[in-house]
Tab-separated table of C-alpha atoms and ligand atoms in Angstrom:
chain	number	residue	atom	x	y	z
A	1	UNK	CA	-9.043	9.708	30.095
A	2	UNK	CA	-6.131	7.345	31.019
A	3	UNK	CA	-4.790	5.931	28.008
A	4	UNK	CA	-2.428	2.996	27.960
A	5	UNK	CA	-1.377	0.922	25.035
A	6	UNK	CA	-0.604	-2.424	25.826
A	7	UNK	CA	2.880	-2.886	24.269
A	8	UNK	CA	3.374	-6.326	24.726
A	9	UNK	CA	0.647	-7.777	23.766
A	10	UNK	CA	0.481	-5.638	20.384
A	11	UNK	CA	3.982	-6.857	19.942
A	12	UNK	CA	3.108	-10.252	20.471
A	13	UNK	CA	0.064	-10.202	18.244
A	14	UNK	CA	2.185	-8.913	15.246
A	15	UNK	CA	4.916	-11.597	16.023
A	16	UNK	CA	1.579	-14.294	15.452
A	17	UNK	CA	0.667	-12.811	12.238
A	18	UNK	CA	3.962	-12.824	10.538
A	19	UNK	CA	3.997	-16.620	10.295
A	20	UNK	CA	0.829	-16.638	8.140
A	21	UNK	CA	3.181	-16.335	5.771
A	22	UNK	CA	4.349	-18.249	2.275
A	23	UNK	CA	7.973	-17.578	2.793
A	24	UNK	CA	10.364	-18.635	5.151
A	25	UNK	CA	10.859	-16.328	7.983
A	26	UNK	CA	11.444	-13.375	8.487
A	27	UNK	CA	10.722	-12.916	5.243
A	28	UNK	CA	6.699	-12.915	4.748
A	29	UNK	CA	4.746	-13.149	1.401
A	30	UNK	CA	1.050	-12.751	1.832
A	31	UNK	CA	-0.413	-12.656	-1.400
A	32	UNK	CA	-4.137	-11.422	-1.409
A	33	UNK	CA	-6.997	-13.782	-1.644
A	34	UNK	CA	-4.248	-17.170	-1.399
A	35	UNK	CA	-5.332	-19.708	1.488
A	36	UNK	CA	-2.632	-18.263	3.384
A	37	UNK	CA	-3.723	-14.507	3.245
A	38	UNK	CA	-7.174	-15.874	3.725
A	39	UNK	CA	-6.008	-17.570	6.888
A	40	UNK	CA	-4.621	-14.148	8.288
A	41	UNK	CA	-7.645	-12.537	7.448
A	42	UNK	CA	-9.433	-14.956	9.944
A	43	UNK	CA	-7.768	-14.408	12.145
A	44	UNK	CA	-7.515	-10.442	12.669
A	45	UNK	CA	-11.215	-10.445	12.181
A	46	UNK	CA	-11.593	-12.863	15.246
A	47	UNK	CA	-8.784	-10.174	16.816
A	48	UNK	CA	-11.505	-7.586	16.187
A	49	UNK	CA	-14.656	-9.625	17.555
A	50	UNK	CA	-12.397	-10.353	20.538
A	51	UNK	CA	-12.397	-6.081	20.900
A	52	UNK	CA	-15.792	-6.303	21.202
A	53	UNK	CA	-16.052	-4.578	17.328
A	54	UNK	CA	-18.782	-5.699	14.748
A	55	UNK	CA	-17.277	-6.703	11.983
A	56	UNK	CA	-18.216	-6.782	8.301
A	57	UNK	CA	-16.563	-7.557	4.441
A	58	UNK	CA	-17.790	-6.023	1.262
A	59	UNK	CA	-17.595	-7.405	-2.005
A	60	UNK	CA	-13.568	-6.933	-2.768
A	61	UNK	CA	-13.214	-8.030	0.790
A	62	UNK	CA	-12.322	-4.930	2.985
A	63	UNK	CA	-12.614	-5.777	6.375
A	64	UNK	CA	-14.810	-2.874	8.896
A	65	UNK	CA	-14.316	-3.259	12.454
A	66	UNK	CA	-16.585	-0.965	13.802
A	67	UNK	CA	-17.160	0.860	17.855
A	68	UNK	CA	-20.460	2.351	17.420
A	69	UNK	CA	-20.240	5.859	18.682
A	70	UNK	CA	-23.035	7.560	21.329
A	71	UNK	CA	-24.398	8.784	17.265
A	72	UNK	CA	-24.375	5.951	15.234
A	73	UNK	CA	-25.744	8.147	12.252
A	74	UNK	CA	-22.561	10.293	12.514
A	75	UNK	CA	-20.049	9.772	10.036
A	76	UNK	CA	-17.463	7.784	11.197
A	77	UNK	CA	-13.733	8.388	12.178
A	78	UNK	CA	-11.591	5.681	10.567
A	79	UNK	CA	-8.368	4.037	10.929
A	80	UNK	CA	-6.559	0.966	9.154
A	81	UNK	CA	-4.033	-0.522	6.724
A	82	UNK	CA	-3.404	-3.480	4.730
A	83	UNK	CA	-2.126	-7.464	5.700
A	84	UNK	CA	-1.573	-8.374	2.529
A	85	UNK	CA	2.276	-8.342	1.293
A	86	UNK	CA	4.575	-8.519	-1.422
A	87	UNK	CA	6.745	-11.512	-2.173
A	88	UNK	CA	9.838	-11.530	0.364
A	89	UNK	CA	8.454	-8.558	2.373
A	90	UNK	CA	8.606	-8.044	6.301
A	91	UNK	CA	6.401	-8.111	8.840
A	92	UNK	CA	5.713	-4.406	9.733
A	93	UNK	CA	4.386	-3.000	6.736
A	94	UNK	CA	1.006	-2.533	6.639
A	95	UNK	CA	0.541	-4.492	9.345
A	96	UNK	CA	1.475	-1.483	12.516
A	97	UNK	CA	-2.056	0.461	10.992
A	98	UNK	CA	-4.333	-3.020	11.494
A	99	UNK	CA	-3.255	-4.332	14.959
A	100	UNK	CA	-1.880	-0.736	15.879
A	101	UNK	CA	-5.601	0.519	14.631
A	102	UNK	CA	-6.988	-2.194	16.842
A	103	UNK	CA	-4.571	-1.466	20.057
A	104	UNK	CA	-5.415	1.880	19.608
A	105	UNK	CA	-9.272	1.322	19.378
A	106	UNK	CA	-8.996	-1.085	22.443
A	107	UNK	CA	-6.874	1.116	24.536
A	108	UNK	CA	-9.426	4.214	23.833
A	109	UNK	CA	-12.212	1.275	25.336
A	110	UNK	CA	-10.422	0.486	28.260
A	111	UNK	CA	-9.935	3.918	29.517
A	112	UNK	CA	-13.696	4.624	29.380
A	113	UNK	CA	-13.776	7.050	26.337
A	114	UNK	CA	-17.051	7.260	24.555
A	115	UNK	CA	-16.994	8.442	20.988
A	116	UNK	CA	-19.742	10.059	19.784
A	117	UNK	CA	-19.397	9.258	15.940
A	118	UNK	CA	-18.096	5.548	15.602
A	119	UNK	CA	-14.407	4.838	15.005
A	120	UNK	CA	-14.115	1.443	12.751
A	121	UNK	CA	-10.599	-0.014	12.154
A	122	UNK	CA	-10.556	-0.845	8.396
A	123	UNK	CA	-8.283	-3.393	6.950
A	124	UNK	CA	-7.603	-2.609	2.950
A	125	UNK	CA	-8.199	-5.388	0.660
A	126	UNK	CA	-5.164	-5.828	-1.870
A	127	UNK	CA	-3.001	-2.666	-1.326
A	128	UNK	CA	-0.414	-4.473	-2.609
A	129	UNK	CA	0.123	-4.662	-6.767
A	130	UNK	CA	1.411	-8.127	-6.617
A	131	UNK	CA	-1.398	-10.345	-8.003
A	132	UNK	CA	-3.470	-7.823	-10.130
A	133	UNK	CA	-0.394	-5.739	-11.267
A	134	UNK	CA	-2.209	-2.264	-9.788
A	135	UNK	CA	-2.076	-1.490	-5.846
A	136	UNK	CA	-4.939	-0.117	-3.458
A	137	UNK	CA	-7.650	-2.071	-5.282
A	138	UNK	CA	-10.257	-1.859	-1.890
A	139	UNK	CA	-9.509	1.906	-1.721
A	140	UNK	CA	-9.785	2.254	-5.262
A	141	UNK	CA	-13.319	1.157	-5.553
A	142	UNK	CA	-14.193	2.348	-1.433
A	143	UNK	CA	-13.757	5.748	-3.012
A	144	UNK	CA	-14.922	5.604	-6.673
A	145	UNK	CA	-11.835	6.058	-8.200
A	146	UNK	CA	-11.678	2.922	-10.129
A	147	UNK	CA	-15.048	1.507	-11.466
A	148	UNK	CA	-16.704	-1.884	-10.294
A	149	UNK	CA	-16.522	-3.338	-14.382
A	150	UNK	CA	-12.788	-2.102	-14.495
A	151	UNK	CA	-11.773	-3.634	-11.587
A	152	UNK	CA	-13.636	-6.972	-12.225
A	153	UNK	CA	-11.465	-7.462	-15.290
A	154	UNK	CA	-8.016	-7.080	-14.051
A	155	UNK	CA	-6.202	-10.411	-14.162
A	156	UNK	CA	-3.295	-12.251	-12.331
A	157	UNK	CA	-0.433	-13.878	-13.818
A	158	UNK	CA	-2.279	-17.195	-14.187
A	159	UNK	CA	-4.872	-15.173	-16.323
A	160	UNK	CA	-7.813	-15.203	-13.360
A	161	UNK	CA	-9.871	-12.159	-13.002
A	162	UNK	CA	-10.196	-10.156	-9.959
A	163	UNK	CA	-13.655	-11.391	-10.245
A	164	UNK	CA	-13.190	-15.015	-10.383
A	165	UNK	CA	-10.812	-14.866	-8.048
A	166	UNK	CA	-12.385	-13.349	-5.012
A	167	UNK	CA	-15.868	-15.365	-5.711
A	168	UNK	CA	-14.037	-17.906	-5.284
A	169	UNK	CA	-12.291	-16.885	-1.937
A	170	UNK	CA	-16.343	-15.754	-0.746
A	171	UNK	CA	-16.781	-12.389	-1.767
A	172	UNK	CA	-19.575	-12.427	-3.978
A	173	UNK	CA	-21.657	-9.529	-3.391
A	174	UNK	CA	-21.591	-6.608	-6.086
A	175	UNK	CA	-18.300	-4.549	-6.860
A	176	UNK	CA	-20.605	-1.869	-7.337
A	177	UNK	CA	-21.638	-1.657	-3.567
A	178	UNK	CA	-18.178	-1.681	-2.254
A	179	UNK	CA	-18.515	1.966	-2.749
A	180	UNK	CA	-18.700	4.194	0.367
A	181	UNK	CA	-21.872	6.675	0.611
A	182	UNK	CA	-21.089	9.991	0.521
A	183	UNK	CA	-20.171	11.386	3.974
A	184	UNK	CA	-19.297	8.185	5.327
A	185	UNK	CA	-15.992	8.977	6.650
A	186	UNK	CA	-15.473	12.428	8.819
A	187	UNK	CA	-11.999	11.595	9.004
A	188	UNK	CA	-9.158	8.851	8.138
A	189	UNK	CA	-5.623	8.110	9.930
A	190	UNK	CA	-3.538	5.300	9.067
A	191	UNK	CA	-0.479	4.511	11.360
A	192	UNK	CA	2.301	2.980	9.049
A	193	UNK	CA	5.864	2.726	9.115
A	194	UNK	CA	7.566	5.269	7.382
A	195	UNK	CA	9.334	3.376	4.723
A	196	UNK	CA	12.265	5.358	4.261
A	197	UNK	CA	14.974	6.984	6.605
A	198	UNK	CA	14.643	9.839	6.989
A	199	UNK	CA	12.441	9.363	10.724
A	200	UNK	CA	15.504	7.394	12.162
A	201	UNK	CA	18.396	10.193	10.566
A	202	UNK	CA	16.466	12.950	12.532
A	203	UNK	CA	16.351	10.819	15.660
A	204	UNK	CA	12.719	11.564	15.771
A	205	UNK	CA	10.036	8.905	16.305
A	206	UNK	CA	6.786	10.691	14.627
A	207	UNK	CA	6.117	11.722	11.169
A	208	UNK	CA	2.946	13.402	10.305
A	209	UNK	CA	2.423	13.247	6.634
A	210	UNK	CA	1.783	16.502	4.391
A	211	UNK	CA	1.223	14.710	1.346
A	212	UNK	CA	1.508	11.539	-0.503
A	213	UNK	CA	3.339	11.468	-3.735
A	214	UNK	CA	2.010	10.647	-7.134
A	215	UNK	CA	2.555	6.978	-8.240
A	216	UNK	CA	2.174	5.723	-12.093
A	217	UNK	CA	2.901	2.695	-13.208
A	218	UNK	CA	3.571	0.829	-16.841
A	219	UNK	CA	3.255	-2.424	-18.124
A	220	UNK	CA	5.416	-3.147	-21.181
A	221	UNK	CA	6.223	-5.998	-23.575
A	222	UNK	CA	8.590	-6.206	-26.256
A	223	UNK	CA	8.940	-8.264	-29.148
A	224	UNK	CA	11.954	-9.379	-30.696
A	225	UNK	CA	13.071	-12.302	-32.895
A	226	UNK	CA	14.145	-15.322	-31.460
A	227	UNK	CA	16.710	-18.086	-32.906
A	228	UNK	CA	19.791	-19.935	-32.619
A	229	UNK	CA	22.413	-18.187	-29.901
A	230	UNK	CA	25.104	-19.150	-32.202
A	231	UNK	CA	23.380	-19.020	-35.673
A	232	UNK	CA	22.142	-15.658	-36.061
A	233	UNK	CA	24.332	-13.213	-36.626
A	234	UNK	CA	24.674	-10.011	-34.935
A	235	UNK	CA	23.776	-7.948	-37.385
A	236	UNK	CA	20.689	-10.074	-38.297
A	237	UNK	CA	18.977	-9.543	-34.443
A	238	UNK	CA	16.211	-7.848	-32.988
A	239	UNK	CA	16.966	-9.155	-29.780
A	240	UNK	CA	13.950	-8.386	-26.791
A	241	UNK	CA	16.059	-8.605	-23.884
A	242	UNK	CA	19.075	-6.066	-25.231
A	243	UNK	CA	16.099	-3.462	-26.482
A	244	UNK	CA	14.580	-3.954	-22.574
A	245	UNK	CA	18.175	-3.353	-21.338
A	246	UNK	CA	18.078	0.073	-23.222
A	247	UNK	CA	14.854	0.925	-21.928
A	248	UNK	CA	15.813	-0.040	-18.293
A	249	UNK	CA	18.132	2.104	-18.454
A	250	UNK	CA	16.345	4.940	-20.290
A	251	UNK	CA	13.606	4.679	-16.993
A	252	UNK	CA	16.398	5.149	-14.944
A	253	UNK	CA	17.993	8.405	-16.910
A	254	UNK	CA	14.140	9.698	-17.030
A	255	UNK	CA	14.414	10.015	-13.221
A	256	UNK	CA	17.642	10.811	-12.811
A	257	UNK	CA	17.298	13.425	-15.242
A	258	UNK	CA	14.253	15.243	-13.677
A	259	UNK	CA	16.069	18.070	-11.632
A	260	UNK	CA	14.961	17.202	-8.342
A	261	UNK	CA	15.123	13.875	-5.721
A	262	UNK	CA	11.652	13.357	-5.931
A	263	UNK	CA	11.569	11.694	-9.008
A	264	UNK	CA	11.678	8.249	-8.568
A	265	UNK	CA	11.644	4.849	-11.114
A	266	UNK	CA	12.006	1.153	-10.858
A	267	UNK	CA	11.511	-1.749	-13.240
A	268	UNK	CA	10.903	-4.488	-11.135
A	269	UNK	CA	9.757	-7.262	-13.479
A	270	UNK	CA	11.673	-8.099	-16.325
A	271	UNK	CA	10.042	-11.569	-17.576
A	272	UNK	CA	12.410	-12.797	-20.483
A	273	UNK	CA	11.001	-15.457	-23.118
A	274	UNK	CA	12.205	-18.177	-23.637
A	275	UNK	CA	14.738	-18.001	-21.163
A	276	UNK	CA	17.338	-20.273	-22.537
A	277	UNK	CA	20.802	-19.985	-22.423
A	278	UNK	CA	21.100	-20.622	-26.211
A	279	UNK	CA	17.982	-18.600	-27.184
A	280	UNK	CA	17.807	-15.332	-28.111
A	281	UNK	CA	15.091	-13.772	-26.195
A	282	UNK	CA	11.817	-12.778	-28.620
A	283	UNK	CA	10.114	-11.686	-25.773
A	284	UNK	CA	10.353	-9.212	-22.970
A	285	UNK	CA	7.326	-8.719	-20.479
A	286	UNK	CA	8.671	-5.625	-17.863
A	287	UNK	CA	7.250	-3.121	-15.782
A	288	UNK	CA	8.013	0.726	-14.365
A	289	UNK	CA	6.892	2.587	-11.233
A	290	UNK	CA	7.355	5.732	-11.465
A	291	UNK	CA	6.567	8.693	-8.885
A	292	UNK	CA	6.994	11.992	-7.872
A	293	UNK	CA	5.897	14.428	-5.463
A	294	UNK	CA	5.352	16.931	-8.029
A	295	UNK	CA	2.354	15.573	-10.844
A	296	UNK	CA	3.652	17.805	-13.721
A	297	UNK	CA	7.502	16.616	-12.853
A	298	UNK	CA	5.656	12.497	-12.936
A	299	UNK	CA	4.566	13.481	-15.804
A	300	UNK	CA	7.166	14.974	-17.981
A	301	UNK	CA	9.540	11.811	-16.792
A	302	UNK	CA	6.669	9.836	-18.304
A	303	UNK	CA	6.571	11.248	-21.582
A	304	UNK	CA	10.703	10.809	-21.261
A	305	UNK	CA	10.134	7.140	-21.428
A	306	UNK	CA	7.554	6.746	-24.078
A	307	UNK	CA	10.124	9.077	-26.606
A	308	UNK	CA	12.765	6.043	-25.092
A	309	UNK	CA	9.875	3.426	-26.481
A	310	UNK	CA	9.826	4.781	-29.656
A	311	UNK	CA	13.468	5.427	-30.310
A	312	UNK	CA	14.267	2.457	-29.095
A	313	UNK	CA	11.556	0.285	-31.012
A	314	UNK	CA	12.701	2.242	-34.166
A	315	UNK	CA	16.290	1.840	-33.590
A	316	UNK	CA	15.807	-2.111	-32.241
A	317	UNK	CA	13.211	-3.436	-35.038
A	318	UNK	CA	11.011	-4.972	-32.256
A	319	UNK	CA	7.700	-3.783	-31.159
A	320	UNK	CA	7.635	-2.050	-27.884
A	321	UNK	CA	3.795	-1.715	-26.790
A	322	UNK	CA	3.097	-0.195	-22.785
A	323	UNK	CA	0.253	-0.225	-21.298
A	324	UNK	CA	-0.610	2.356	-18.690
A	325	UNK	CA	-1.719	0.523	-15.675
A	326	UNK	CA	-2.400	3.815	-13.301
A	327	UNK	CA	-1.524	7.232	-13.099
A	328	UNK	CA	-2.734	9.024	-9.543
A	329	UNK	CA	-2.340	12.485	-8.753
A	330	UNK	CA	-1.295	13.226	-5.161
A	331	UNK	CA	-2.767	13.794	-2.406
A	332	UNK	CA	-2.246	16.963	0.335
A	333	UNK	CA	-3.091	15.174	3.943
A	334	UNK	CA	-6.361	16.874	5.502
A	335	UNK	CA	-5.213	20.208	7.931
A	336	UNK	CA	-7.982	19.244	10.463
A	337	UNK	CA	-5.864	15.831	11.041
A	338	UNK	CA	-2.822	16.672	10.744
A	339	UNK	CA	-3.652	19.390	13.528
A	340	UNK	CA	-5.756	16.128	15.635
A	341	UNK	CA	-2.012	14.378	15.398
A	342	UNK	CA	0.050	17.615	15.790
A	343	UNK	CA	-2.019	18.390	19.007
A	344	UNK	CA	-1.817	14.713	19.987
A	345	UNK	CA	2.283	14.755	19.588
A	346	UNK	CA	2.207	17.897	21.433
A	347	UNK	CA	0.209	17.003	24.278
A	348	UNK	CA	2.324	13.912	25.286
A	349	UNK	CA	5.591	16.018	24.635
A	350	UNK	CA	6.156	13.990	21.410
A	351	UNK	CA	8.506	16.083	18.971
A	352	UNK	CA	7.625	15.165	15.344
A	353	UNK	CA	8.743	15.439	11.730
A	354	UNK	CA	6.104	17.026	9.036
A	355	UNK	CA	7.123	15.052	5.961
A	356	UNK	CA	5.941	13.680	2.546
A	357	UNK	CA	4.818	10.008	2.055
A	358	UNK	CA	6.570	8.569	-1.012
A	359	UNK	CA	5.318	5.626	-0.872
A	360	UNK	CA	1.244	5.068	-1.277
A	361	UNK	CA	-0.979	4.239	0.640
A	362	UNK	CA	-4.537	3.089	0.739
A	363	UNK	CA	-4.894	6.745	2.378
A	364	UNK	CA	-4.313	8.340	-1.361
A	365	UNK	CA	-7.489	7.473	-2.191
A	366	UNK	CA	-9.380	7.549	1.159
A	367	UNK	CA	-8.483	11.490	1.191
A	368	UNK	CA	-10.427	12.066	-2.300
A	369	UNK	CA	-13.482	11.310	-0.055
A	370	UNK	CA	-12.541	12.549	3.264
A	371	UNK	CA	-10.155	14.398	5.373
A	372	UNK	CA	-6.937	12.141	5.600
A	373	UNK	CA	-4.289	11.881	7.094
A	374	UNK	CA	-1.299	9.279	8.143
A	375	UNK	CA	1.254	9.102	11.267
A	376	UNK	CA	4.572	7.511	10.311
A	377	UNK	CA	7.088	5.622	12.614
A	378	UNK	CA	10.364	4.825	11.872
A	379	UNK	CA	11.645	1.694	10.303
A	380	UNK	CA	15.434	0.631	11.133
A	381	UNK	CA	17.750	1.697	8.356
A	382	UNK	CA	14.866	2.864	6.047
A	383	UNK	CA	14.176	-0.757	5.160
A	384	UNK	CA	10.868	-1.985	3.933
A	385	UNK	CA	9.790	-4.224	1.645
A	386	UNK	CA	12.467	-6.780	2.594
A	387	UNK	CA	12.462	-9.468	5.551
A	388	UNK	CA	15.036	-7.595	7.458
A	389	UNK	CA	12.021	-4.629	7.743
A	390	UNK	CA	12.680	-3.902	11.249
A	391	UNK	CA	10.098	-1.550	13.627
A	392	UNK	CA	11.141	-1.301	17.592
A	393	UNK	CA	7.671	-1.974	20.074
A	394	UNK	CA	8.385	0.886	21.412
A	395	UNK	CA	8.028	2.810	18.478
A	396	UNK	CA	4.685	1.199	17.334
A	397	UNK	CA	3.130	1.501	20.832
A	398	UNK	CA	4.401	5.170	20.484
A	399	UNK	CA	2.629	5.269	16.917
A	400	UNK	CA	-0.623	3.700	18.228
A	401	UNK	CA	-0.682	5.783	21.803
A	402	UNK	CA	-0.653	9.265	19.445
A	403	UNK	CA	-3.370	7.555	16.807
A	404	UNK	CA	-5.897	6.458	19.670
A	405	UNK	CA	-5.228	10.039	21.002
A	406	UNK	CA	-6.028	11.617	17.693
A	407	UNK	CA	-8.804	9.414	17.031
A	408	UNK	CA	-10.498	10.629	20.287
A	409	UNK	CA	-10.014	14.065	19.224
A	410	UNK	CA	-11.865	13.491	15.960
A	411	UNK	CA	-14.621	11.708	17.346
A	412	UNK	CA	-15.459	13.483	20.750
B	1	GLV	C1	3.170	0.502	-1.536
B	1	GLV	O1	3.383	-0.629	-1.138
B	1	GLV	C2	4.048	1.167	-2.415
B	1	GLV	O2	4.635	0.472	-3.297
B	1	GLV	O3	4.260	2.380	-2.264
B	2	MN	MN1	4.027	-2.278	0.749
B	3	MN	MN1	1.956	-0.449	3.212
């Protein structure tokens, strides 16, 4: 088996996608379900028919490319990642799994390889939190971890439900069928940058992930008393936006304060009402990720910050209610591919990194119904999640050369 990735054209292709974007460039926004990330969607899935795959979208709109293998029947081998992207993002996140998936898939084609379970590329519906306010909502229900009626009522800012919204984008079959038989997967790999730097400080261009770390995340809003910047006196305020400072700041300490690296928090959105310069804010609407590698280490930072809610709310006079949005445990990366990758590295004379995924990935919850695993490249500097996200072709062909090798393995 001769197999070739075809560098520049995988390059190109991910050069075309980053314009269906909402932002100026580089930076890309692709918010799920807009006309924009509907656009995008388009057009991988002609991509895919182009491959020769047969495509079809379930109800929260994952996208399944599929290569039937010589046994149909078989459980498949899958691949894939998301398009969709936060606001001010690059153009590499994500994005290396689905064309990489489909370079890899193509390349495996070309060289005359014939799987005997099918290999489908599989393109995550809204990994990203941005609209619904909790990520990895295709892999969520794909795996049963988040029920069809839960899902259905999660809202956007504008106060749309995930239901509304996606009927009206097409997706109108049942939430309830988006979930995958049992045994439909044999095995999962997603190709994704690595989001972090650690790749690029061990001059090493593979990562094969152990595990991925355990991600919670909060939804808070405070209420104060508003009034006159110059009429109310200080002692006389119950001021939402000095309470949130506190509790920013008490996020941070929980984290800091863990005992190990691995503990990790961010408030990202901090939504002050009314927002006048001479108006004391009544109202604070802010949120906090928090993760860890360890789930007992998330954990005990968690109950950190609800003692900070109280104390604070006590201490404040204003009313401090959270909402838990998720709280996932991890996930340990299946041995049978991480040894289909390991072998793969090793038989090209790839060296590799074993390493942890911090960030998540669709992948956590495609490994609580099959054996899962993920193959990181590097990104420059670490950076993700900003326009200047930066991933050399070399490294992605690299990436996708090692996946379609590993993909072979687990579907020969
Ligand atoms: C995924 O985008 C994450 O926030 O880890
Ligand atoms: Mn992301
Ligand atoms: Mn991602």
């Amino acid at each position: 088996m001769k197999l070739e990735i075809d560098q520049q054209r995988l390059n190109s292709e991910i050069e075309t996608l980053a314009p269906f974007s909402d932002a100026e460039p580089p930076a890309v926004t692709r918010i799920v379900f807009t006309p924009m990330d509907l656009k995008a969607r388009a057009w991988v899935i002609s991509r895919c028919e182009e491959a020769g795959l047969s495509v079809r979208q379930d109800a929260i709109g994952n996208i399944f490319a599929r290569w039937n293998g010589a046994d149909p029947t078989a459980p498949a081998v899958g691949t894939g990642s998301h398009i969709d992207a936060i606001p001010n993002a690059g153009k590499y996140d994500g994005v290396v799994g689905v064309l990489g998936g489909l370079e890899a898939i193509r390349a495996l084609r070309r060289s005359g390889f014939r799987p005997k379970n099918s290999i489908e590329l599989l393109v995550f519906a809204t990994e990203e939190p941005t609209r619904f306010g909790i990520g990895c909502l295709g892999s969520r229900l794909l795996s049963g971890t988040l029920s069809a009626e839960a899902t259905a009522k999660l809202r956007d800012r504008d106060g749309e439900s995930v239901d509304e919204v996606r009927r009206k984008a097409g997706f109108i079959g049942n939430l309830q069928d988006v979930k995958l038989p049992k045994g439909y997967y044999r095995a999962f790999v997603e190709l994704h940058i690595e989001q972090g730097p650690l790749l690029e400080r061990a001059q090493t261009s593979l990562g094969i992930v152990k595990s991925i770390a355990a991600p919670a995340s909060l939804r808070i809003s405070i209420e104060g008393a508003g009034g006159h910047a110059g009429g109310v006196l200080m002692p006389d305020r119950k001021d939402a936006l000095c309470a949130a400072a506190e509790l920013i700041l008490a996020v941070e300490n929980a984290a800091r304060s863990s005992g190990a690296v691995d503990t990790v928090a961010t408030v990202g959105v901090c939504d002050v009402f009314p927002g006048a310069v001479n108006s004391i804010p009544s109202r604070v609407k802010m949120t906090v990720d928090l993760r860890d590698t360890e789930l007992a280490r998330r954990d005990g930072a968690m109950k950190s910050i609800d003692n900070a809610v109280e104390t604070i709310s006590r201490k404040r006079g204003v009313v401090i209610q959270t909402e838990l949005i998720n709280a996932d445990a991890p996930a340990d990366c299946g041995p049978e591919v991480r040894e289909a990758l390991a072998n793969s590295c090793r038989e090209r004379g790839f060296p590799f990194l074993e390493m942890v995924s911090r960030a998540y990935h669709d992948s956590l919850f495609i490994s609580r119904i099959a054996s899962t695993g993920m193959l990181f490249i590097p990104c420059r500097n670490g950076y993700s999640h900003r326009p200047d996200e930066y991933a050399s072709p070399e490294d992605i062909a690299r990436g996708a050369l090692v996946l379609a090798e590993s993909l072979a393995r687990l579907s020969a």
